[in-house]
Amino acid sequence: MNTSRTPASPTSWAADTLAHDGLIRLISEIDDNGPLQRRMLATTLHGLSRRQLTHATTTGRRLGLLRAGRQGGNACYVLTSAGRDLAEVYDTAARWARAHHYPHPVSDFTTRVQATLTLLAQHPSATTADTGPDDEAARTLNSVRSALSQWAGDHGDALATNPVPARAQAGMELAA
C-alpha cells in the first residue's frame, strides 16, 4: 500500500491524520477523565510504545489539541477547545461503528474510531455499499463525515502543519 499519497480532500487528510491509535486514546482519555499527568502517560495508556506515545503527544500539541498544564503541582496535558471538539468527532465515529458493527461486531473504542476514520480517508465522498458497510450504514456514515468536515473547517489551520498521517506512522513503526 502506498502510504505517501496525499488524500484527495481536506476531510480525508484530516481522517488519515487523526486516525493514529495513540492520538485517539490520548484525546479520549483526557476528555473522559480530565488532565493527564505526564508522568502517568505510559501507565494510563498502557500497551503503547514510547514511540507511539511520543507521536501522539507531539501530534496533539502540533495540531493544537493539547497544551501543557499543571494540576496539583504536576505537569500534565490538557485538551484545548480543538481537542474537545475532536473528542466529539471520535465519539460520533465510535457510535456509528458500534451501531453498524464496524469493523467487527465486537471491537474496542479505538479500533472503531480508527477503522471509521480510515474508511473516510480511503473513500472521502463514497455513500454507497462499495465502502464496506451496507447501504443504510453508508448513508448514515455522512453524519461522521459531516462531524469530521466541520472539525476540519473549524480547526483546519492546525492540519496545515502537515503531521505524518496515521497509516504512514504505522509503517514507520513497523520499520523501526
Backbone as JSON Lines, residues from 0, in Angstrom:
{"i":0,"aa":"M","n":[0.85,-1.18,0.0],"ca":[0.0,0.0,0.0],"c":[0.89,1.23,0.0]}
{"i":1,"aa":"N","n":[0.57,2.2,-0.81],"ca":[1.32,3.44,-0.89],"c":[0.8,4.4,0.17]}
{"i":2,"aa":"T","n":[1.59,4.61,1.22],"ca":[1.15,5.48,2.3],"c":[1.62,6.91,2.12]}
{"i":3,"aa":"S","n":[2.35,7.2,1.07],"ca":[2.87,8.55,0.91],"c":[1.93,9.45,0.12]}
{"i":4,"aa":"R","n":[0.87,8.91,-0.42],"ca":[-0.05,9.73,-1.2],"c":[-0.8,10.68,-0.29]}
{"i":5,"aa":"T","n":[-1.17,11.82,-0.82],"ca":[-1.98,12.77,-0.08],"c":[-3.44,12.5,-0.44]}
{"i":6,"aa":"P","n":[-4.31,12.3,0.56],"ca":[-5.71,12.07,0.27],"c":[-6.3,13.22,-0.53]}
{"i":7,"aa":"A","n":[-7.4,12.95,-1.22],"ca":[-7.98,13.88,-2.19],"c":[-8.63,15.1,-1.57]}
{"i":8,"aa":"S","n":[-9.06,15.07,-0.34],"ca":[-9.79,16.2,0.23],"c":[-9.28,16.52,1.62]}
{"i":9,"aa":"P","n":[-9.59,17.75,2.1],"ca":[-9.19,18.09,3.47],"c":[-9.8,17.14,4.5]}
{"i":10,"aa":"T","n":[-11.04,16.68,4.25],"ca":[-11.68,15.76,5.18],"c":[-10.94,14.44,5.22]}
{"i":11,"aa":"S","n":[-10.53,13.93,4.06],"ca":[-9.81,12.65,4.06],"c":[-8.41,12.82,4.66]}
{"i":12,"aa":"W","n":[-7.78,13.98,4.44],"ca":[-6.48,14.24,5.07],"c":[-6.65,14.29,6.58]}
{"i":13,"aa":"A","n":[-7.7,14.96,7.05],"ca":[-7.96,15.02,8.5],"c":[-8.2,13.62,9.05]}
{"i":14,"aa":"A","n":[-9.01,12.82,8.34],"ca":[-9.3,11.47,8.8],"c":[-8.03,10.65,8.91]}
{"i":15,"aa":"D","n":[-7.18,10.75,7.91],"ca":[-5.94,9.98,7.89],"c":[-5.0,10.45,9.01]}
{"i":16,"aa":"T","n":[-4.89,11.72,9.2],"ca":[-4.0,12.29,10.22],"c":[-4.48,11.96,11.63]}
{"i":17,"aa":"L","n":[-5.78,11.99,11.86],"ca":[-6.33,11.84,13.2],"c":[-6.62,10.4,13.6]}
{"i":18,"aa":"A","n":[-6.31,9.44,12.72],"ca":[-6.63,8.04,12.97],"c":[-5.55,7.28,13.73]}
{"i":19,"aa":"H","n":[-4.51,7.94,14.19],"ca":[-3.45,7.26,14.93],"c":[-4.0,6.77,16.26]}
{"i":20,"aa":"D","n":[-3.81,5.48,16.56],"ca":[-4.4,4.91,17.77],"c":[-3.93,5.59,19.04]}
{"i":21,"aa":"G","n":[-2.68,6.0,19.11],"ca":[-2.21,6.7,20.3],"c":[-2.89,8.04,20.48]}
{"i":22,"aa":"L","n":[-3.12,8.76,19.4],"ca":[-3.79,10.06,19.48],"c":[-5.25,9.86,19.9]}
{"i":23,"aa":"I","n":[-5.91,8.87,19.34],"ca":[-7.3,8.58,19.72],"c":[-7.38,8.28,21.21]}
{"i":24,"aa":"R","n":[-6.51,7.43,21.69],"ca":[-6.54,7.06,23.11],"c":[-6.2,8.24,24.01]}
{"i":25,"aa":"L","n":[-5.22,9.05,23.62],"ca":[-4.81,10.2,24.43],"c":[-5.94,11.23,24.53]}
{"i":26,"aa":"I","n":[-6.5,11.61,23.39],"ca":[-7.57,12.62,23.39],"c":[-8.78,12.11,24.15]}
{"i":27,"aa":"S","n":[-9.16,10.86,23.93],"ca":[-10.33,10.29,24.6],"c":[-10.12,10.16,26.1]}
{"i":28,"aa":"E","n":[-8.93,9.77,26.51],"ca":[-8.62,9.63,27.94],"c":[-8.76,10.98,28.65]}
{"i":29,"aa":"I","n":[-8.18,12.01,28.08],"ca":[-8.25,13.33,28.71],"c":[-9.68,13.85,28.68]}
{"i":30,"aa":"D","n":[-10.4,13.61,27.59],"ca":[-11.79,14.04,27.51],"c":[-12.65,13.36,28.57]}
{"i":31,"aa":"D","n":[-12.43,12.07,28.76],"ca":[-13.23,11.31,29.73],"c":[-12.84,11.57,31.18]}
{"i":32,"aa":"N","n":[-11.54,11.78,31.44],"ca":[-11.07,11.81,32.82],"c":[-10.34,13.08,33.25]}
{"i":33,"aa":"G","n":[-10.26,14.06,32.39],"ca":[-9.61,15.31,32.75],"c":[-8.12,15.27,32.49]}
{"i":34,"aa":"P","n":[-7.4,16.31,32.93],"ca":[-5.97,16.43,32.66],"c":[-5.21,15.15,33.01]}
{"i":35,"aa":"L","n":[-4.24,14.83,32.17],"ca":[-3.44,13.62,32.35],"c":[-2.02,14.02,32.72]}
{"i":36,"aa":"Q","n":[-1.58,13.6,33.91],"ca":[-0.23,13.91,34.35],"c":[0.78,13.25,33.41]}
{"i":37,"aa":"R","n":[1.77,13.99,33.03],"ca":[2.79,13.47,32.09],"c":[3.45,12.21,32.62]}
{"i":38,"aa":"R","n":[3.73,12.18,33.91],"ca":[4.41,11.01,34.47],"c":[3.52,9.77,34.48]}
{"i":39,"aa":"M","n":[2.2,9.95,34.27],"ca":[1.26,8.83,34.24],"c":[0.91,8.4,32.82]}
{"i":40,"aa":"L","n":[1.5,9.04,31.83],"ca":[1.16,8.79,30.44],"c":[1.31,7.32,30.06]}
{"i":41,"aa":"A","n":[2.47,6.73,30.29],"ca":[2.71,5.34,29.9],"c":[1.85,4.38,30.69]}
{"i":42,"aa":"T","n":[1.6,4.68,31.95],"ca":[0.77,3.82,32.78],"c":[-0.69,3.87,32.35]}
{"i":43,"aa":"T","n":[-1.16,5.07,32.07],"ca":[-2.56,5.26,31.7],"c":[-2.85,4.7,30.31]}
{"i":44,"aa":"L","n":[-1.93,4.94,29.39],"ca":[-2.12,4.48,28.0],"c":[-1.25,3.24,27.77]}
{"i":45,"aa":"H","n":[-1.39,2.26,28.67],"ca":[-0.57,1.05,28.58],"c":[-0.78,0.36,27.23]}
{"i":46,"aa":"G","n":[0.24,-0.34,26.82],"ca":[0.19,-1.04,25.54],"c":[0.71,-0.22,24.37]}
{"i":47,"aa":"L","n":[0.95,1.07,24.59],"ca":[1.54,1.9,23.54],"c":[3.05,2.01,23.8]}
{"i":48,"aa":"S","n":[3.81,1.89,22.73],"ca":[5.27,2.02,22.87],"c":[5.63,3.48,23.18]}
{"i":49,"aa":"R","n":[6.84,3.67,23.62],"ca":[7.34,5.03,23.89],"c":[7.24,5.87,22.61]}
{"i":50,"aa":"R","n":[7.55,5.26,21.49],"ca":[7.48,5.95,20.19],"c":[6.04,6.37,19.86]}
{"i":51,"aa":"Q","n":[5.08,5.49,20.12],"ca":[3.68,5.82,19.87],"c":[3.21,6.94,20.79]}
{"i":52,"aa":"L","n":[3.63,6.89,22.05],"ca":[3.26,7.95,22.99],"c":[3.86,9.29,22.56]}
{"i":53,"aa":"T","n":[5.11,9.26,22.14],"ca":[5.76,10.49,21.68],"c":[5.04,11.03,20.44]}
{"i":54,"aa":"H","n":[4.71,10.16,19.52],"ca":[4.0,10.59,18.31],"c":[2.64,11.21,18.69]}
{"i":55,"aa":"A","n":[1.92,10.56,19.59],"ca":[0.59,11.06,19.99],"c":[0.7,12.44,20.65]}
{"i":56,"aa":"T","n":[1.62,12.59,21.59],"ca":[1.73,13.89,22.28],"c":[2.28,14.97,21.35]}
{"i":57,"aa":"T","n":[3.25,14.61,20.52],"ca":[3.81,15.59,19.59],"c":[2.76,16.03,18.58]}
{"i":58,"aa":"T","n":[2.05,15.07,18.01],"ca":[0.99,15.41,17.05],"c":[-0.12,16.21,17.72]}
{"i":59,"aa":"G","n":[-0.52,15.79,18.91],"ca":[-1.56,16.51,19.64],"c":[-1.2,17.96,19.91]}
{"i":60,"aa":"R","n":[0.04,18.18,20.29],"ca":[0.49,19.56,20.55],"c":[0.63,20.34,19.25]}
{"i":61,"aa":"R","n":[1.19,19.69,18.21],"ca":[1.39,20.35,16.92],"c":[0.06,20.77,16.3]}
{"i":62,"aa":"L","n":[-0.96,19.95,16.5],"ca":[-2.28,20.26,15.95],"c":[-3.09,21.18,16.85]}
{"i":63,"aa":"G","n":[-2.54,21.54,17.99],"ca":[-3.27,22.43,18.9],"c":[-4.39,21.72,19.64]}
{"i":64,"aa":"L","n":[-4.28,20.4,19.8],"ca":[-5.3,19.62,20.5],"c":[-5.01,19.55,21.99]}
{"i":65,"aa":"L","n":[-3.74,19.64,22.34],"ca":[-3.26,19.54,23.72],"c":[-2.43,20.76,24.06]}
{"i":66,"aa":"R","n":[-2.38,21.04,25.33],"ca":[-1.44,22.04,25.81],"c":[-0.89,21.55,27.13]}
{"i":67,"aa":"A","n":[0.26,22.07,27.47],"ca":[0.86,21.75,28.76],"c":[0.09,22.49,29.84]}
{"i":68,"aa":"G","n":[-0.08,21.85,30.96],"ca":[-0.75,22.47,32.08],"c":[-0.15,21.98,33.38]}
{"i":69,"aa":"R","n":[-0.76,22.39,34.47],"ca":[-0.32,21.93,35.79],"c":[-1.56,21.57,36.58]}
{"i":70,"aa":"Q","n":[-1.44,20.48,37.31],"ca":[-2.53,20.05,38.18],"c":[-1.9,19.56,39.48]}
{"i":71,"aa":"G","n":[-2.23,20.23,40.57],"ca":[-1.66,19.86,41.85],"c":[-0.14,19.9,41.86]}
{"i":72,"aa":"G","n":[0.45,20.84,41.12],"ca":[1.9,20.97,41.07],"c":[2.57,20.04,40.08]}
{"i":73,"aa":"N","n":[1.81,19.17,39.42],"ca":[2.37,18.23,38.45],"c":[2.12,18.68,37.02]}
{"i":74,"aa":"A","n":[3.11,18.46,36.17],"ca":[2.94,18.77,34.74],"c":[1.92,17.8,34.15]}
{"i":75,"aa":"C","n":[1.05,18.33,33.31],"ca":[0.02,17.48,32.73],"c":[-0.34,17.96,31.33]}
{"i":76,"aa":"Y","n":[-1.11,17.14,30.64],"ca":[-1.67,17.5,29.35],"c":[-3.14,17.84,29.55]}
{"i":77,"aa":"V","n":[-3.57,18.91,28.88],"ca":[-4.95,19.39,28.96],"c":[-5.44,19.57,27.53]}
{"i":78,"aa":"L","n":[-6.71,19.26,27.28],"ca":[-7.28,19.47,25.95],"c":[-7.57,20.94,25.71]}
{"i":79,"aa":"T","n":[-7.33,21.37,24.5],"ca":[-7.76,22.69,24.06],"c":[-9.19,22.56,23.54]}
{"i":80,"aa":"S","n":[-9.78,23.65,23.09],"ca":[-11.13,23.55,22.51],"c":[-11.12,22.67,21.26]}
{"i":81,"aa":"A","n":[-10.03,22.73,20.46],"ca":[-9.94,21.86,19.29],"c":[-9.87,20.39,19.71]}
{"i":82,"aa":"G","n":[-9.19,20.1,20.8],"ca":[-9.11,18.74,21.32],"c":[-10.45,18.25,21.83]}
{"i":83,"aa":"R","n":[-11.18,19.11,22.52],"ca":[-12.52,18.72,23.0],"c":[-13.46,18.48,21.82]}
{"i":84,"aa":"D","n":[-13.35,19.33,20.8],"ca":[-14.18,19.13,19.6],"c":[-13.82,17.84,18.89]}
{"i":85,"aa":"L","n":[-12.53,17.52,18.84],"ca":[-12.11,16.27,18.22],"c":[-12.61,15.06,19.0]}
{"i":86,"aa":"A","n":[-12.63,15.16,20.32],"ca":[-13.17,14.06,21.14],"c":[-14.63,13.78,20.76]}
{"i":87,"aa":"E","n":[-15.38,14.82,20.44],"ca":[-16.77,14.64,19.99],"c":[-16.82,13.92,18.64]}
{"i":88,"aa":"V","n":[-15.88,14.26,17.75],"ca":[-15.81,13.57,16.45],"c":[-15.51,12.09,16.69]}
{"i":89,"aa":"Y","n":[-14.56,11.81,17.56],"ca":[-14.23,10.42,17.88],"c":[-15.44,9.69,18.45]}
{"i":90,"aa":"D","n":[-16.18,10.34,19.33],"ca":[-17.39,9.72,19.89],"c":[-18.43,9.44,18.81]}
{"i":91,"aa":"T","n":[-18.59,10.38,17.89],"ca":[-19.54,10.2,16.78],"c":[-19.13,9.01,15.91]}
{"i":92,"aa":"A","n":[-17.83,8.92,15.61],"ca":[-17.33,7.8,14.8],"c":[-17.53,6.47,15.52]}
{"i":93,"aa":"A","n":[-17.26,6.44,16.82],"ca":[-17.42,5.19,17.59],"c":[-18.88,4.78,17.67]}
{"i":94,"aa":"R","n":[-19.79,5.74,17.85],"ca":[-21.23,5.41,17.9],"c":[-21.7,4.83,16.57]}
{"i":95,"aa":"W","n":[-21.24,5.45,15.46],"ca":[-21.62,4.93,14.14],"c":[-21.11,3.51,13.97]}
{"i":96,"aa":"A","n":[-19.83,3.3,14.29],"ca":[-19.22,1.98,14.13],"c":[-19.91,0.93,15.0]}
{"i":97,"aa":"R","n":[-20.24,1.28,16.22],"ca":[-20.92,0.34,17.11],"c":[-22.3,-0.01,16.57]}
{"i":98,"aa":"A","n":[-23.03,0.99,16.1],"ca":[-24.38,0.75,15.57],"c":[-24.37,-0.14,14.33]}
{"i":99,"aa":"H","n":[-23.26,-0.09,13.58],"ca":[-23.19,-0.85,12.33],"c":[-22.18,-1.99,12.39]}
{"i":100,"aa":"H","n":[-21.75,-2.34,13.62],"ca":[-20.84,-3.46,13.83],"c":[-19.6,-3.35,12.95]}
{"i":101,"aa":"Y","n":[-19.06,-2.14,12.89],"ca":[-17.92,-1.88,12.03],"c":[-16.68,-1.6,12.88]}
{"i":102,"aa":"P","n":[-15.58,-2.17,12.64],"ca":[-15.25,-3.09,11.56],"c":[-15.65,-4.53,11.86]}
{"i":103,"aa":"H","n":[-15.97,-4.82,13.14],"ca":[-16.39,-6.17,13.55],"c":[-17.49,-6.02,14.6]}
{"i":104,"aa":"P","n":[-18.3,-7.04,14.79],"ca":[-19.35,-6.94,15.81],"c":[-18.8,-6.61,17.2]}
{"i":105,"aa":"V","n":[-17.63,-7.12,17.52],"ca":[-17.01,-6.82,18.82],"c":[-15.68,-6.12,18.54]}
{"i":106,"aa":"S","n":[-15.63,-4.82,18.82],"ca":[-14.42,-4.01,18.64],"c":[-14.33,-3.03,19.79]}
{"i":107,"aa":"D","n":[-13.12,-2.63,20.12],"ca":[-12.97,-1.62,21.17],"c":[-13.13,-0.21,20.57]}
{"i":108,"aa":"F","n":[-13.21,0.77,21.44],"ca":[-13.44,2.16,21.03],"c":[-12.4,2.61,20.01]}
{"i":109,"aa":"T","n":[-11.12,2.41,20.32],"ca":[-10.06,2.88,19.45],"c":[-10.13,2.23,18.08]}
{"i":110,"aa":"T","n":[-10.36,0.94,18.04],"ca":[-10.47,0.22,16.76],"c":[-11.64,0.75,15.95]}
{"i":111,"aa":"R","n":[-12.76,1.01,16.61],"ca":[-13.92,1.54,15.9],"c":[-13.63,2.91,15.29]}
{"i":112,"aa":"V","n":[-13.06,3.78,16.1],"ca":[-12.75,5.14,15.62],"c":[-11.74,5.07,14.48]}
{"i":113,"aa":"Q","n":[-10.67,4.32,14.7],"ca":[-9.62,4.23,13.69],"c":[-10.15,3.65,12.38]}
{"i":114,"aa":"A","n":[-10.94,2.6,12.45],"ca":[-11.49,1.97,11.24],"c":[-12.44,2.93,10.51]}
{"i":115,"aa":"T","n":[-13.23,3.65,11.26],"ca":[-14.18,4.59,10.64],"c":[-13.44,5.75,9.98]}
{"i":116,"aa":"L","n":[-12.46,6.3,10.66],"ca":[-11.68,7.39,10.06],"c":[-10.88,6.9,8.85]}
{"i":117,"aa":"T","n":[-10.35,5.7,8.92],"ca":[-9.64,5.13,7.78],"c":[-10.59,4.94,6.61]}
{"i":118,"aa":"L","n":[-11.79,4.49,6.89],"ca":[-12.81,4.35,5.84],"c":[-13.08,5.69,5.17]}
{"i":119,"aa":"L","n":[-13.21,6.74,5.97],"ca":[-13.45,8.07,5.42],"c":[-12.25,8.58,4.64]}
{"i":120,"aa":"A","n":[-11.04,8.28,5.09],"ca":[-9.84,8.72,4.37],"c":[-9.73,8.02,3.02]}
{"i":121,"aa":"Q","n":[-10.08,6.75,2.99],"ca":[-9.95,5.98,1.76],"c":[-11.09,6.25,0.79]}
{"i":122,"aa":"H","n":[-12.25,6.62,1.31],"ca":[-13.44,6.87,0.5],"c":[-14.08,8.17,0.95]}
{"i":123,"aa":"P","n":[-13.45,9.32,0.68],"ca":[-13.9,10.59,1.26],"c":[-15.3,11.03,0.86]}
{"i":124,"aa":"S","n":[-15.81,10.58,-0.26],"ca":[-17.16,11.02,-0.64],"c":[-18.09,9.86,-0.95]}
{"i":125,"aa":"A","n":[-17.65,8.64,-0.69],"ca":[-18.49,7.48,-1.0],"c":[-19.71,7.42,-0.09]}
{"i":126,"aa":"T","n":[-20.84,7.11,-0.65],"ca":[-22.06,6.93,0.13],"c":[-22.77,5.66,-0.29]}
{"i":127,"aa":"T","n":[-22.06,4.76,-0.93],"ca":[-22.67,3.51,-1.38],"c":[-22.0,2.32,-0.71]}
{"i":128,"aa":"A","n":[-22.54,1.17,-0.93],"ca":[-22.07,-0.04,-0.27],"c":[-20.64,-0.4,-0.64]}
{"i":129,"aa":"D","n":[-20.07,0.2,-1.66],"ca":[-18.7,-0.14,-2.01],"c":[-17.69,0.31,-0.96]}
{"i":130,"aa":"T","n":[-18.11,1.06,0.04],"ca":[-17.22,1.47,1.12],"c":[-17.02,0.35,2.13]}
{"i":131,"aa":"G","n":[-17.78,-0.69,2.05],"ca":[-17.64,-1.79,3.01],"c":[-18.93,-2.05,3.76]}
{"i":132,"aa":"P","n":[-19.5,-1.06,4.44],"ca":[-20.73,-1.32,5.17],"c":[-21.93,-1.39,4.23]}
{"i":133,"aa":"D","n":[-23.08,-1.8,4.78],"ca":[-24.29,-1.9,3.95],"c":[-24.82,-0.52,3.55]}
{"i":134,"aa":"D","n":[-25.86,-0.5,2.69],"ca":[-26.38,0.76,2.16],"c":[-26.82,1.74,3.25]}
{"i":135,"aa":"E","n":[-27.56,1.24,4.24],"ca":[-28.05,2.12,5.31],"c":[-26.87,2.68,6.1]}
{"i":136,"aa":"A","n":[-25.89,1.85,6.37],"ca":[-24.72,2.3,7.1],"c":[-23.94,3.34,6.3]}
{"i":137,"aa":"A","n":[-23.84,3.11,5.0],"ca":[-23.13,4.08,4.15],"c":[-23.83,5.42,4.15]}
{"i":138,"aa":"R","n":[-25.16,5.41,4.13],"ca":[-25.9,6.69,4.17],"c":[-25.69,7.4,5.5]}
{"i":139,"aa":"T","n":[-25.73,6.67,6.59],"ca":[-25.57,7.3,7.9],"c":[-24.12,7.66,8.2]}
{"i":140,"aa":"L","n":[-23.2,7.11,7.43],"ca":[-21.79,7.5,7.58],"c":[-21.61,8.99,7.33]}
{"i":141,"aa":"N","n":[-22.56,9.57,6.62],"ca":[-22.48,11.02,6.37],"c":[-22.46,11.84,7.65]}
{"i":142,"aa":"S","n":[-23.08,11.34,8.73],"ca":[-23.05,12.1,9.99],"c":[-21.62,12.17,10.53]}
{"i":143,"aa":"V","n":[-20.88,11.11,10.37],"ca":[-19.48,11.11,10.81],"c":[-18.67,12.01,9.89]}
{"i":144,"aa":"R","n":[-18.9,11.87,8.59],"ca":[-18.18,12.7,7.62],"c":[-18.46,14.18,7.89]}
{"i":145,"aa":"S","n":[-19.71,14.52,8.19],"ca":[-20.07,15.92,8.48],"c":[-19.38,16.42,9.74]}
{"i":146,"aa":"A","n":[-19.35,15.59,10.78],"ca":[-18.69,15.99,12.02],"c":[-17.2,16.23,11.79]}
{"i":147,"aa":"L","n":[-16.57,15.33,11.02],"ca":[-15.15,15.48,10.72],"c":[-14.91,16.69,9.84]}
{"i":148,"aa":"S","n":[-15.76,16.9,8.86],"ca":[-15.63,18.04,7.96],"c":[-15.8,19.35,8.73]}
{"i":149,"aa":"Q","n":[-16.76,19.38,9.65],"ca":[-16.96,20.56,10.5],"c":[-15.72,20.82,11.35]}
{"i":150,"aa":"W","n":[-15.17,19.76,11.95],"ca":[-13.97,19.92,12.76],"c":[-12.82,20.45,11.89]}
{"i":151,"aa":"A","n":[-12.63,19.85,10.72],"ca":[-11.55,20.29,9.82],"c":[-11.76,21.74,9.39]}
{"i":152,"aa":"G","n":[-13.01,22.13,9.17],"ca":[-13.3,23.52,8.8],"c":[-13.0,24.49,9.93]}
{"i":153,"aa":"D","n":[-13.36,24.09,11.15],"ca":[-13.14,24.95,12.31],"c":[-11.68,24.99,12.75]}
{"i":154,"aa":"H","n":[-10.97,23.87,12.54],"ca":[-9.61,23.76,13.06],"c":[-8.61,23.38,11.97]}
{"i":155,"aa":"G","n":[-8.95,23.66,10.73],"ca":[-8.12,23.28,9.59],"c":[-6.75,23.9,9.59]}
{"i":156,"aa":"D","n":[-6.6,25.06,10.24],"ca":[-5.28,25.68,10.3],"c":[-4.28,24.77,11.0]}
{"i":157,"aa":"A","n":[-4.75,23.96,11.93],"ca":[-3.87,23.02,12.61],"c":[-3.38,21.94,11.65]}
{"i":158,"aa":"L","n":[-4.21,21.53,10.73],"ca":[-3.82,20.48,9.79],"c":[-2.81,20.98,8.78]}
{"i":159,"aa":"A","n":[-2.69,22.27,8.63],"ca":[-1.72,22.84,7.69],"c":[-0.29,22.53,8.11]}
{"i":160,"aa":"T","n":[-0.1,22.12,9.38],"ca":[1.24,21.75,9.84],"c":[1.68,20.44,9.23]}
{"i":161,"aa":"N","n":[0.76,19.71,8.6],"ca":[1.07,18.52,7.82],"c":[1.8,17.44,8.61]}
{"i":162,"aa":"P","n":[1.24,16.97,9.77],"ca":[1.9,15.9,10.5],"c":[1.85,14.59,9.72]}
{"i":163,"aa":"V","n":[2.62,13.61,10.17],"ca":[2.66,12.32,9.5],"c":[1.29,11.65,9.63]}
{"i":164,"aa":"P","n":[0.69,11.25,8.5],"ca":[-0.6,10.55,8.57],"c":[-0.47,9.24,9.35]}
{"i":165,"aa":"A","n":[-1.57,8.79,9.93],"ca":[-1.56,7.59,10.77],"c":[-1.06,6.37,10.02]}
{"i":166,"aa":"R","n":[-1.47,6.17,8.78],"ca":[-1.03,5.0,8.03],"c":[0.47,5.05,7.77]}
{"i":167,"aa":"A","n":[1.01,6.22,7.5],"ca":[2.46,6.34,7.29],"c":[3.2,6.1,8.6]}
{"i":168,"aa":"Q","n":[2.67,6.61,9.72],"ca":[3.29,6.39,11.02],"c":[3.32,4.91,11.34]}
{"i":169,"aa":"A","n":[2.25,4.18,11.07],"ca":[2.21,2.75,11.34],"c":[3.31,2.05,10.55]}
{"i":170,"aa":"G","n":[3.53,2.47,9.33],"ca":[4.6,1.89,8.51],"c":[5.97,2.17,9.08]}
{"i":171,"aa":"M","n":[6.16,3.38,9.61],"ca":[7.45,3.73,10.2],"c":[7.7,2.91,11.46]}
{"i":172,"aa":"E","n":[6.64,2.67,12.27],"ca":[6.79,1.91,13.49],"c":[7.17,0.46,13.17]}
{"i":173,"aa":"L","n":[6.61,-0.09,12.09],"ca":[6.95,-1.44,11.7],"c":[8.39,-1.53,11.23]}
{"i":174,"aa":"A","n":[8.86,-0.47,10.58],"ca":[10.21,-0.46,10.04],"c":[11.25,-0.25,11.13]}
{"i":175,"aa":"A","n":[10.85,0.36,12.24],"ca":[11.8,0.7,13.31],"c":[12.25,-0.53,14.08]}
